[in-house]
PDB file of C-alpha atoms in Angstrom:
ATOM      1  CA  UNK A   1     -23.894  -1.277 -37.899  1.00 43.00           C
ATOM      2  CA  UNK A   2     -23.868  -3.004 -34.683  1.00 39.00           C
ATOM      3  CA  UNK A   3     -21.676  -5.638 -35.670  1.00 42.00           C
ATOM      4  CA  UNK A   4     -18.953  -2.487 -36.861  1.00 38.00           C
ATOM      5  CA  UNK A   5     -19.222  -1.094 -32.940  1.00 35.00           C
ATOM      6  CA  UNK A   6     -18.673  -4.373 -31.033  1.00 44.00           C
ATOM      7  CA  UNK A   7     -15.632  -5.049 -33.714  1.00 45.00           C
ATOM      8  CA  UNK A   8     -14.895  -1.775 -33.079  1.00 45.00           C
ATOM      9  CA  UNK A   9     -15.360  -1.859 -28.886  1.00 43.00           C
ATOM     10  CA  UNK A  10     -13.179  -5.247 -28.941  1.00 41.00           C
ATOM     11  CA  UNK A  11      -9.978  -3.705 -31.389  1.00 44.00           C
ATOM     12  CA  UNK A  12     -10.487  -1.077 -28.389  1.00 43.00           C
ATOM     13  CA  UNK A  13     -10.386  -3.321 -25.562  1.00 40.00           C
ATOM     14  CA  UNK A  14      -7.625  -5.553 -27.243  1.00 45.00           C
ATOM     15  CA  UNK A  15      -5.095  -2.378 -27.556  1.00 41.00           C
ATOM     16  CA  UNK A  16      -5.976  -1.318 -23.938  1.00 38.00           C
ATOM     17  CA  UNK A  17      -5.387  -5.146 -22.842  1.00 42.00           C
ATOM     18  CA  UNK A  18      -2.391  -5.319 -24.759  1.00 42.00           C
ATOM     19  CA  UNK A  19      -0.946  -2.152 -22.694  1.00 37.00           C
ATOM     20  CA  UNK A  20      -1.811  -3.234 -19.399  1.00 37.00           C
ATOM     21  CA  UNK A  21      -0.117  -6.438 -19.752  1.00 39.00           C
ATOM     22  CA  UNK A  22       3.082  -4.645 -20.995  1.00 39.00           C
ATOM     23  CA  UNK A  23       3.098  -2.697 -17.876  1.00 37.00           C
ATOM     24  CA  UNK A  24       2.274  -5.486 -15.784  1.00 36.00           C
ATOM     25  CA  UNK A  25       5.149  -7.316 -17.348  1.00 36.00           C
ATOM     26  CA  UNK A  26       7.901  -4.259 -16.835  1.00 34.00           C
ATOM     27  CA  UNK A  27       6.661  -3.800 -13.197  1.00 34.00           C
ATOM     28  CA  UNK A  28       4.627  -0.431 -13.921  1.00 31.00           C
ATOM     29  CA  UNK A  29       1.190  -2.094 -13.465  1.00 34.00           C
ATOM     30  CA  UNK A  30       1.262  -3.727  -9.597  1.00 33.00           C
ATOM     31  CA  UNK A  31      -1.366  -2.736  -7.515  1.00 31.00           C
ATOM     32  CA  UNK A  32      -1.644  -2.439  -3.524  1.00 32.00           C
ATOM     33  CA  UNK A  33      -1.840  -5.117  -1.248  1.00 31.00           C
ATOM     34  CA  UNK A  34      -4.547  -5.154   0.827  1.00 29.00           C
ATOM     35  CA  UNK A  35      -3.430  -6.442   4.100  1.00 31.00           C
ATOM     36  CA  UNK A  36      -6.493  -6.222   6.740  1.00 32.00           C
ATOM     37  CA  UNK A  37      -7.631  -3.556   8.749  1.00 32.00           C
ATOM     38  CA  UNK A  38      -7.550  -0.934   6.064  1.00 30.00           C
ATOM     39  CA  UNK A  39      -3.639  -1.563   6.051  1.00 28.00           C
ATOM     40  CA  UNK A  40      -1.854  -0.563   2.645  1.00 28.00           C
ATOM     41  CA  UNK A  41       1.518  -2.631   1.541  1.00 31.00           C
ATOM     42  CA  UNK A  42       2.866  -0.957  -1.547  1.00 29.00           C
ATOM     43  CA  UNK A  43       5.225  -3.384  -4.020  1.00 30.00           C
ATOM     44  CA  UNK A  44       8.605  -2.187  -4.329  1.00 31.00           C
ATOM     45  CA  UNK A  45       7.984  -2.121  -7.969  1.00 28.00           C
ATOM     46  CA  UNK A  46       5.974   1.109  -7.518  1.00 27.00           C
ATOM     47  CA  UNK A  47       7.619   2.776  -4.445  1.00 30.00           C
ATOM     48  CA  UNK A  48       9.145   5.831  -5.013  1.00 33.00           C
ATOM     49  CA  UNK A  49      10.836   6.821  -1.798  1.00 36.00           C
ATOM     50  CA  UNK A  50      10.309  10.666  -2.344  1.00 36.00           C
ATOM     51  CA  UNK A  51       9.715  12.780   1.276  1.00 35.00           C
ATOM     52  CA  UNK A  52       5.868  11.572   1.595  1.00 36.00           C
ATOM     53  CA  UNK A  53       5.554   8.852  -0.236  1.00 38.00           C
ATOM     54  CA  UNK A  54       4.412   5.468   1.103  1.00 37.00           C
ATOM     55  CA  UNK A  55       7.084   2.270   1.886  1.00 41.00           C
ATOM     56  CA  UNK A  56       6.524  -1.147   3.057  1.00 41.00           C
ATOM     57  CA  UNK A  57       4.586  -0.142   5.782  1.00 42.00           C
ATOM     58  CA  UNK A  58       0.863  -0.938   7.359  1.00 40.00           C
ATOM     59  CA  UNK A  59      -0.648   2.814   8.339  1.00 39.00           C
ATOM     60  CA  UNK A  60       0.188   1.583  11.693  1.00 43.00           C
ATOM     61  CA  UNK A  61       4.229   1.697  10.709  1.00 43.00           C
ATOM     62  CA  UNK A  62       4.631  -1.478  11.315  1.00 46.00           C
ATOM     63  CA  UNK A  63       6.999  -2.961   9.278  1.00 52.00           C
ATOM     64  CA  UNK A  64       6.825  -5.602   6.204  1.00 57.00           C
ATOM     65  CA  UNK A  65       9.320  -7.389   4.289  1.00 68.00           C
ATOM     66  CA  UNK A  66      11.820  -5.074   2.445  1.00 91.00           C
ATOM     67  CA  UNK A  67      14.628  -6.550   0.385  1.00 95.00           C
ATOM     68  CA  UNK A  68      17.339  -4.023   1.430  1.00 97.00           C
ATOM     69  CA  UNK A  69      16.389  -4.268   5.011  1.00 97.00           C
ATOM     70  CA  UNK A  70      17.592  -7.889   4.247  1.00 97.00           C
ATOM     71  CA  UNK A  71      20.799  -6.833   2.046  1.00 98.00           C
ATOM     72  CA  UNK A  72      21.340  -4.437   5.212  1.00 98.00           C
ATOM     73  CA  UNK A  73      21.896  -7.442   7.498  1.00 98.00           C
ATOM     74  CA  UNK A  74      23.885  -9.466   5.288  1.00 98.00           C
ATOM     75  CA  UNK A  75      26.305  -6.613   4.870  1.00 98.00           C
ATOM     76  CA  UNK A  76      26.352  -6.320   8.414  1.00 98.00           C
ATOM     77  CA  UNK A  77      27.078  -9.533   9.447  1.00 98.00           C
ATOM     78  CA  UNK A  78      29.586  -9.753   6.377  1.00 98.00           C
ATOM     79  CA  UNK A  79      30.854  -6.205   7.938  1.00 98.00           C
ATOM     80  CA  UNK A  80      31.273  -7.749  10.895  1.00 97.00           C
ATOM     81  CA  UNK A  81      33.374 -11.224  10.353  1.00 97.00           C
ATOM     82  CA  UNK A  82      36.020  -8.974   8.172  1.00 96.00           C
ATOM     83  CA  UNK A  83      36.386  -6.682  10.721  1.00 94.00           C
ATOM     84  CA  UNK A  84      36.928 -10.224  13.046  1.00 95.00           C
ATOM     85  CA  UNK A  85      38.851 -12.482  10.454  1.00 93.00           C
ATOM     86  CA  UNK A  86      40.741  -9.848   8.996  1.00 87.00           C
ATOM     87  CA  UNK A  87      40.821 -12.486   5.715  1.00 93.00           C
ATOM     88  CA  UNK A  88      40.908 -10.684   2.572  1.00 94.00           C
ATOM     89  CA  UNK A  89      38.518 -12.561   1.294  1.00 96.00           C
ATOM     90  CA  UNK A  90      36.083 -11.422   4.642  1.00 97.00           C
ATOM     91  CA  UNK A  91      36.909  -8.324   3.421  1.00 96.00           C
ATOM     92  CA  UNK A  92      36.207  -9.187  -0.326  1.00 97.00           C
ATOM     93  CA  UNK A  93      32.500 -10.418   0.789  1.00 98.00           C
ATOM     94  CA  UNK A  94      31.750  -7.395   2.511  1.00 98.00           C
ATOM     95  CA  UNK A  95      31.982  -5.166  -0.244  1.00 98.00           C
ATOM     96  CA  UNK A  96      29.853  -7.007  -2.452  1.00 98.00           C
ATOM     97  CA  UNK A  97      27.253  -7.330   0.418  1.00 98.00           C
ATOM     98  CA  UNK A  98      28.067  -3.746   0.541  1.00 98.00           C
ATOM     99  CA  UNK A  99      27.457  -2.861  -2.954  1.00 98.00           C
ATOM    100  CA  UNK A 100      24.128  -4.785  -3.177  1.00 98.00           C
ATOM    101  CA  UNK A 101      23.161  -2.546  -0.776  1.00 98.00           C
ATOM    102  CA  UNK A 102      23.953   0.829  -2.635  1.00 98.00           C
ATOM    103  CA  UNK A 103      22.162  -0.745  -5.617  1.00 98.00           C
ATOM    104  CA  UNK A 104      18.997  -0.770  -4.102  1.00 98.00           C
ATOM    105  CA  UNK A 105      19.403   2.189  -2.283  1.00 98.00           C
ATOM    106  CA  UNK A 106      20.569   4.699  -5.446  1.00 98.00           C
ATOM    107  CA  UNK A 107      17.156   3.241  -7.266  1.00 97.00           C
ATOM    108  CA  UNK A 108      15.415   3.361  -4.712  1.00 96.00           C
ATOM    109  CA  UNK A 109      16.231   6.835  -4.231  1.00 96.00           C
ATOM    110  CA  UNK A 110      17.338   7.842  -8.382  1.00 96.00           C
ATOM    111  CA  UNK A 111      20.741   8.802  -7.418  1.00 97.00           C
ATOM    112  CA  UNK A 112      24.097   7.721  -9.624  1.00 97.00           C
ATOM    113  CA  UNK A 113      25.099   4.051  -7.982  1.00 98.00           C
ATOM    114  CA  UNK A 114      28.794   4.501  -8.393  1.00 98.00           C
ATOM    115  CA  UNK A 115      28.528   7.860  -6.687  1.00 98.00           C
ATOM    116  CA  UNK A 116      26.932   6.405  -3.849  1.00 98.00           C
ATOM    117  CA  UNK A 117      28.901   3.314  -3.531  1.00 98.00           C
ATOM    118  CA  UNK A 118      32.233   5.640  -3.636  1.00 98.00           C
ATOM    119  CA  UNK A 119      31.012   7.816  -1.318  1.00 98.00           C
ATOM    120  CA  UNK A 120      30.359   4.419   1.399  1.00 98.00           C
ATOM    121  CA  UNK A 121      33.202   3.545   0.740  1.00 96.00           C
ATOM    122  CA  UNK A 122      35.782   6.699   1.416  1.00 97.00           C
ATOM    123  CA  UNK A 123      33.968   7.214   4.388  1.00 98.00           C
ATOM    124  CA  UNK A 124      35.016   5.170   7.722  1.00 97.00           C
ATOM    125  CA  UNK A 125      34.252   1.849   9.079  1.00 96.00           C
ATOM    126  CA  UNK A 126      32.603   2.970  11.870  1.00 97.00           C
ATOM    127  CA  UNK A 127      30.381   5.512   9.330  1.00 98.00           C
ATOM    128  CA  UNK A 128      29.949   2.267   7.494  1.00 98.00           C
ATOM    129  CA  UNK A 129      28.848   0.543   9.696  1.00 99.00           C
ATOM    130  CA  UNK A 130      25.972   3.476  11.257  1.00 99.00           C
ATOM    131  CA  UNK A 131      24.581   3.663   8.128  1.00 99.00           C
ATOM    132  CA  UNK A 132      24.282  -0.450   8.045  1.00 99.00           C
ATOM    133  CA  UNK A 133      22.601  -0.555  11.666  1.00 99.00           C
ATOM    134  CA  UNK A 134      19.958   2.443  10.680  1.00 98.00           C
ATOM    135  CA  UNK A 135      19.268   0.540   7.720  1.00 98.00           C
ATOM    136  CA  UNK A 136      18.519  -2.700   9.262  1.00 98.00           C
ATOM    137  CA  UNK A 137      15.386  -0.792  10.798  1.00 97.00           C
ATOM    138  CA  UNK A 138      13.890   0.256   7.844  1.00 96.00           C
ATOM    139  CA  UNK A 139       9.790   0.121   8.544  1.00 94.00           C
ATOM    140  CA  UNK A 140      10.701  -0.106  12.157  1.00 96.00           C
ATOM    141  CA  UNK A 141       6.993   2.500  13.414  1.00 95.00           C
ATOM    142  CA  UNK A 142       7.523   5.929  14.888  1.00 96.00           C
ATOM    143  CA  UNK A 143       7.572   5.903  18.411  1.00 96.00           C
ATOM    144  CA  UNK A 144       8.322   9.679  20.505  1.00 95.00           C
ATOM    145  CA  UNK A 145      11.331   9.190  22.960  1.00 95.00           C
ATOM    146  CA  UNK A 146      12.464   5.679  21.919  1.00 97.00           C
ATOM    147  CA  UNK A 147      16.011   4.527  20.474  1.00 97.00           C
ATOM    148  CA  UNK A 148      14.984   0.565  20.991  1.00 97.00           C
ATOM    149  CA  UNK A 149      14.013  -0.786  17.463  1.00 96.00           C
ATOM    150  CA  UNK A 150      11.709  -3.663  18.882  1.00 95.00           C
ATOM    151  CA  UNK A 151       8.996  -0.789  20.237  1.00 96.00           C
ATOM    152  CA  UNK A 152      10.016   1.804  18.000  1.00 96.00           C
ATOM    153  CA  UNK A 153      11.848   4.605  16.691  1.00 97.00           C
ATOM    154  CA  UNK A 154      12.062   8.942  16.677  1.00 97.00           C
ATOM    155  CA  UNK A 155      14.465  10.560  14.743  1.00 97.00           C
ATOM    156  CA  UNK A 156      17.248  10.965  17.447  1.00 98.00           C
ATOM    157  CA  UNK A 157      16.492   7.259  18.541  1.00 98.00           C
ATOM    158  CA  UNK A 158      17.477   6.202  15.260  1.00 99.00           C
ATOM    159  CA  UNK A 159      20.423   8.328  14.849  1.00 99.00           C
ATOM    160  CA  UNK A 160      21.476   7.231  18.855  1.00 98.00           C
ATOM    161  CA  UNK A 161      20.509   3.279  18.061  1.00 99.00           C
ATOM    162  CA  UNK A 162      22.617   3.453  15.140  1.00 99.00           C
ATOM    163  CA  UNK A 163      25.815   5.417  16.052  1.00 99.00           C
ATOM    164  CA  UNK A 164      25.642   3.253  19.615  1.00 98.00           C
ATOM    165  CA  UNK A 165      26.473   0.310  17.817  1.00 98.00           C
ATOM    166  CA  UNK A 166      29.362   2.019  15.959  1.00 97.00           C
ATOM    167  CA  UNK A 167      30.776   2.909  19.881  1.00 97.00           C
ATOM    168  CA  UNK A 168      29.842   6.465  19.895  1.00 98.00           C
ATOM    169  CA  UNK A 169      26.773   7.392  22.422  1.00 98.00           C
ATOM    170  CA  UNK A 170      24.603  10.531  21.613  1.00 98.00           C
ATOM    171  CA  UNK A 171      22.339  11.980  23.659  1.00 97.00           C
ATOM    172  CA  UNK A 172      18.346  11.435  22.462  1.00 96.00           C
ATOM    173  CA  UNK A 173      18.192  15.060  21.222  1.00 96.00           C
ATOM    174  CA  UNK A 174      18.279  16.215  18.196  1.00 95.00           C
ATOM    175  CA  UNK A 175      19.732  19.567  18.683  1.00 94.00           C
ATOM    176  CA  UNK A 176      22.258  17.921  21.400  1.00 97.00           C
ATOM    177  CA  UNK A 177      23.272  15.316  18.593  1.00 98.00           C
ATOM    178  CA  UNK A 178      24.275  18.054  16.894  1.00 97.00           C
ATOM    179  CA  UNK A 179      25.658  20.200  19.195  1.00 96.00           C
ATOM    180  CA  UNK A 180      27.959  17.369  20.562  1.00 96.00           C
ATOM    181  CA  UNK A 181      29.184  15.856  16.902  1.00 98.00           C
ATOM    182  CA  UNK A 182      31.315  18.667  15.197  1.00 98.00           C
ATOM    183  CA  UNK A 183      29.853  20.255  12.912  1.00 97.00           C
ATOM    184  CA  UNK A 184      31.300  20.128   8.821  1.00 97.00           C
ATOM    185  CA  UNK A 185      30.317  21.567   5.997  1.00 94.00           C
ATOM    186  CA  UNK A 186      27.632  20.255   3.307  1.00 92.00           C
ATOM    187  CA  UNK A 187      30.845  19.576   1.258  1.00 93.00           C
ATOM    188  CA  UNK A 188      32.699  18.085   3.684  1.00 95.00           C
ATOM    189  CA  UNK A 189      30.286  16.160   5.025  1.00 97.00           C
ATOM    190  CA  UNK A 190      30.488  12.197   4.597  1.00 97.00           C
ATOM    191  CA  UNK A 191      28.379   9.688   4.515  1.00 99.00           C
ATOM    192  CA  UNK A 192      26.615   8.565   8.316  1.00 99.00           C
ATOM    193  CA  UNK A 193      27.469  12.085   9.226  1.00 99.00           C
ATOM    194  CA  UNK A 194      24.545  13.562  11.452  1.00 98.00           C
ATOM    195  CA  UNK A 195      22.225  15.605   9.127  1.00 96.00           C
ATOM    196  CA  UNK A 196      19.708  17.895  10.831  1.00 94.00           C
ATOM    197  CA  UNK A 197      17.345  21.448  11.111  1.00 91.00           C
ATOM    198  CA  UNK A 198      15.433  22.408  14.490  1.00 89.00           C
ATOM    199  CA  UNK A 199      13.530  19.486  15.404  1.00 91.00           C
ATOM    200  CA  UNK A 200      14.963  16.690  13.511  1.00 94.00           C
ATOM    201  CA  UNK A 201      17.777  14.737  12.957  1.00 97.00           C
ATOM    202  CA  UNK A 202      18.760  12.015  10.099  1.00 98.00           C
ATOM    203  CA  UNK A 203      21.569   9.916   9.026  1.00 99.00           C
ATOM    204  CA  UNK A 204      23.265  11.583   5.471  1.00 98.00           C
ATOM    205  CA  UNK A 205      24.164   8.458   2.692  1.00 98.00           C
ATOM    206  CA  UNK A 206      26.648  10.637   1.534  1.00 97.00           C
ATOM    207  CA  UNK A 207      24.958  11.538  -2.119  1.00 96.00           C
ATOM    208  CA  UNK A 208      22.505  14.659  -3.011  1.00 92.00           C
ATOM    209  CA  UNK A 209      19.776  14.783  -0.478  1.00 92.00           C
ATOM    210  CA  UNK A 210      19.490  11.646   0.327  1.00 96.00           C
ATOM    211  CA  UNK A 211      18.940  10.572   4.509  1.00 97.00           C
ATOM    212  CA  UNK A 212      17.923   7.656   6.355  1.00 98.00           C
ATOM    213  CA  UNK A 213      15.281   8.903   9.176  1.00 97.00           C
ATOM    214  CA  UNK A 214      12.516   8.312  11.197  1.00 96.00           C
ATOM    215  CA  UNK A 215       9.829  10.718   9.623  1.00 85.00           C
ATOM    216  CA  UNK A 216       6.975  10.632  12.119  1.00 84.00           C
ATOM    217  CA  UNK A 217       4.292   8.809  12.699  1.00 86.00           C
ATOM    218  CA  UNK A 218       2.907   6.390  10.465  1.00 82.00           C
ATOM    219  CA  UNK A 219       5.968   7.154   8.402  1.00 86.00           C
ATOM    220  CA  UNK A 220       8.770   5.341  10.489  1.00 92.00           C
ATOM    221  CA  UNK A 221      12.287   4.448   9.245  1.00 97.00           C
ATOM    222  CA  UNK A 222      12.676   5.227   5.624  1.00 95.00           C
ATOM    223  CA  UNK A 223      15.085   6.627   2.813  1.00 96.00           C
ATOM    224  CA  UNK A 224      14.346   9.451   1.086  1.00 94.00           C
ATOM    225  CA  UNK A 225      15.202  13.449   0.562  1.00 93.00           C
ATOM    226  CA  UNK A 226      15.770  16.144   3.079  1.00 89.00           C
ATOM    227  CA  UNK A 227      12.728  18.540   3.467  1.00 81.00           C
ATOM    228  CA  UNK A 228      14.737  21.313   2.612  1.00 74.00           C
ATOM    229  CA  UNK A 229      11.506  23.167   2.250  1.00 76.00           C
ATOM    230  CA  UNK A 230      10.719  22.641   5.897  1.00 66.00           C
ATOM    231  CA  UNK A 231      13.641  24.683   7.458  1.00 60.00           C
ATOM    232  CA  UNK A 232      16.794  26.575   5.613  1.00 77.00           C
ATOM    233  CA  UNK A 233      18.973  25.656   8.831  1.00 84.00           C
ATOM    234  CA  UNK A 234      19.936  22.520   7.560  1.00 93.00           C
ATOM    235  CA  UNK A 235      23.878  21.445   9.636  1.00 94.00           C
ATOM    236  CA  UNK A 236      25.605  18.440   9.051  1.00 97.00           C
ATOM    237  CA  UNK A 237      27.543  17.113  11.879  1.00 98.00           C
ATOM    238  CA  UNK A 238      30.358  14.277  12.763  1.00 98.00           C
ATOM    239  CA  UNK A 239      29.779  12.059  15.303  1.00 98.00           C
ATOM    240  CA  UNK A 240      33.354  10.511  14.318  1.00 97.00           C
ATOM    241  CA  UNK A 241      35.861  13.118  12.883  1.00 96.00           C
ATOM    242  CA  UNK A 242      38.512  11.502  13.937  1.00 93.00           C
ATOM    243  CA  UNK A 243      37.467   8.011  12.612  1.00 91.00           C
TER     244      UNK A 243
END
C-alpha cells in the first residue's frame, strides 16, 4: 500500500512538474525580482499594463530597464537624422524604428498593432515625435510640480516635457493644457493629442483607451488605459492642429 501512494504522490508531482516547466518555457511562469529594500521588479513577460498594475519599477518609481524605453530612443534618434538628412533611406529607418515601437506598445497594451501603427503614422511629425519623447521616460518616478525627467515627473510635466521638445510650450497645468490646445472630438482626436478629466492630463496613442501618463506616486510614467471610471469629463485636446 505504501509503495501504491509514493508511486502515486510522484505520477502527481511529475504532471505538476511537467506544467510548470511548460509555463516557464512560454513565459507564463517568471516570478518577481527581488531587488533590495523590499523593491519589486516585475519581468515584462508577466506585466500587464492595465490602470494599476505594476511596471518596471522599484516602489520608489524609480526606473529599471524597459525594452521599449530603449526602442523609444532609437526611433528618436532615427526620427531625428531623417528629419536632418532628408535621405529616403533616413526616412526608411525611422519607420521601422517606429514600428518596433508600436509592437511592443499594442502587446503591451492588447490593442490591434496595425491599428496603432496607422494611427502613428497619419498623425504629424511633431505628434510623432511627443509621443517618442514621453516614451523615452517610461519608469521616470512621480514627482508633484516637475516637467525635468532626471528628478521626476507629474502628469502635466510629462505632457509639457514632451510637447516642449516637439516646439510647442504648455503651461504645467493640467486644466490650462487643455484650455490652451483646442479642443477635438474623441473621433477626431489623433494620436499625441492632449487627453485629460479635472486633475489630470495624459498623452492619447491614438488607439482605444490607450495613454502615456504619469499616474502618481509610486506609479510614474507608464502606458496603460484611461480611468474612465474616475471622471465622465474626459476632453481631448490639440496642442498642434495646425501641424
Amino acid at each position: 500500500m505504501k509503495r501504491w501512494l509514493g508511486s502515486r504522490r510522484a505520477r502527481r508531482f511529475g504532471i505538476v512538474g511537467a506544467v510548470l516547466a511548460c509555463a516557464c518555457a512560454f513565459g507564463f511562469g517568471a516570478s518577481p525580482v527581488y531587488a533590495g529594500r523590499g523593491a519589486v521588479i516585475v519581468p515584462p513577460s508577466v506585466v500587464h499594463t492595465s490602470w494599476r498594475s505594476p511596471e518596471m519599477m522599484t516602489k520608489d518609481a524609480q526606473p529599471r530597464h524597459d525594452v521599449l524605453r530603449d526602442r523609444a530612443v532609437e526611433a528618436l534618434d532615427a526620427y531625428e537624422n531623417a528629419i536632418a538628412s532628408k535621405d529616403p533611406r533616413a526616412a526608411d529607418r525611422y519607420q521601422r524604428a517606429l514600428a518596433s515601437v508600436v509592437s511592443i506598445v499594442a502587446a503591451r497594451t492588447f490593442v490591434s498593432r496595425s491599428e496603432m501603427f496607422e494611427a502613428w503614422q497619419s498623425t504629424s511629425s511633431r505628434h510623432q515625435k511627443a509621443i517618442l519623447v514621453g516614451l523615452t521616460t517610461l519608469g521616470v518616478g512621480y514627482l508633484f510640480g516637475s516637467d525635468n525627467p532626471k528628478k521626476g515627473l507629474d502628469c502635466s510635466g510629462l505632457v509639457a516635457y514632451a510637447w516642449a521638445k516637439s516646439g510647442v510650450s504648455l503651461p504645467m497645468k493640467s486644466d490650462r493644457q487643455i484650455d490652451q490646445s483646442r479642443e477635438v472630438s474623441r473621433a477626431d482626436a489623433r494620436a499625441g493629442v492632449i487627453v485629460g478629466y479635472p486633475g489630470h492630463t495624459m498623452i492619447y496613442l491614438g488607439v482605444g483607451d490607450i495613454v502615456l501618463h504619469s499616474a502618481r506616486p509610486n506609479l510614474g510614467v507608464r502606458v496603460g488605459p484611461i480611468n474612465w471610471r474616475e471622471s465622465p469629463n474626459v476632453r481631448f485636446a490639440d496642442p498642434a492642429p495646425e501641424s
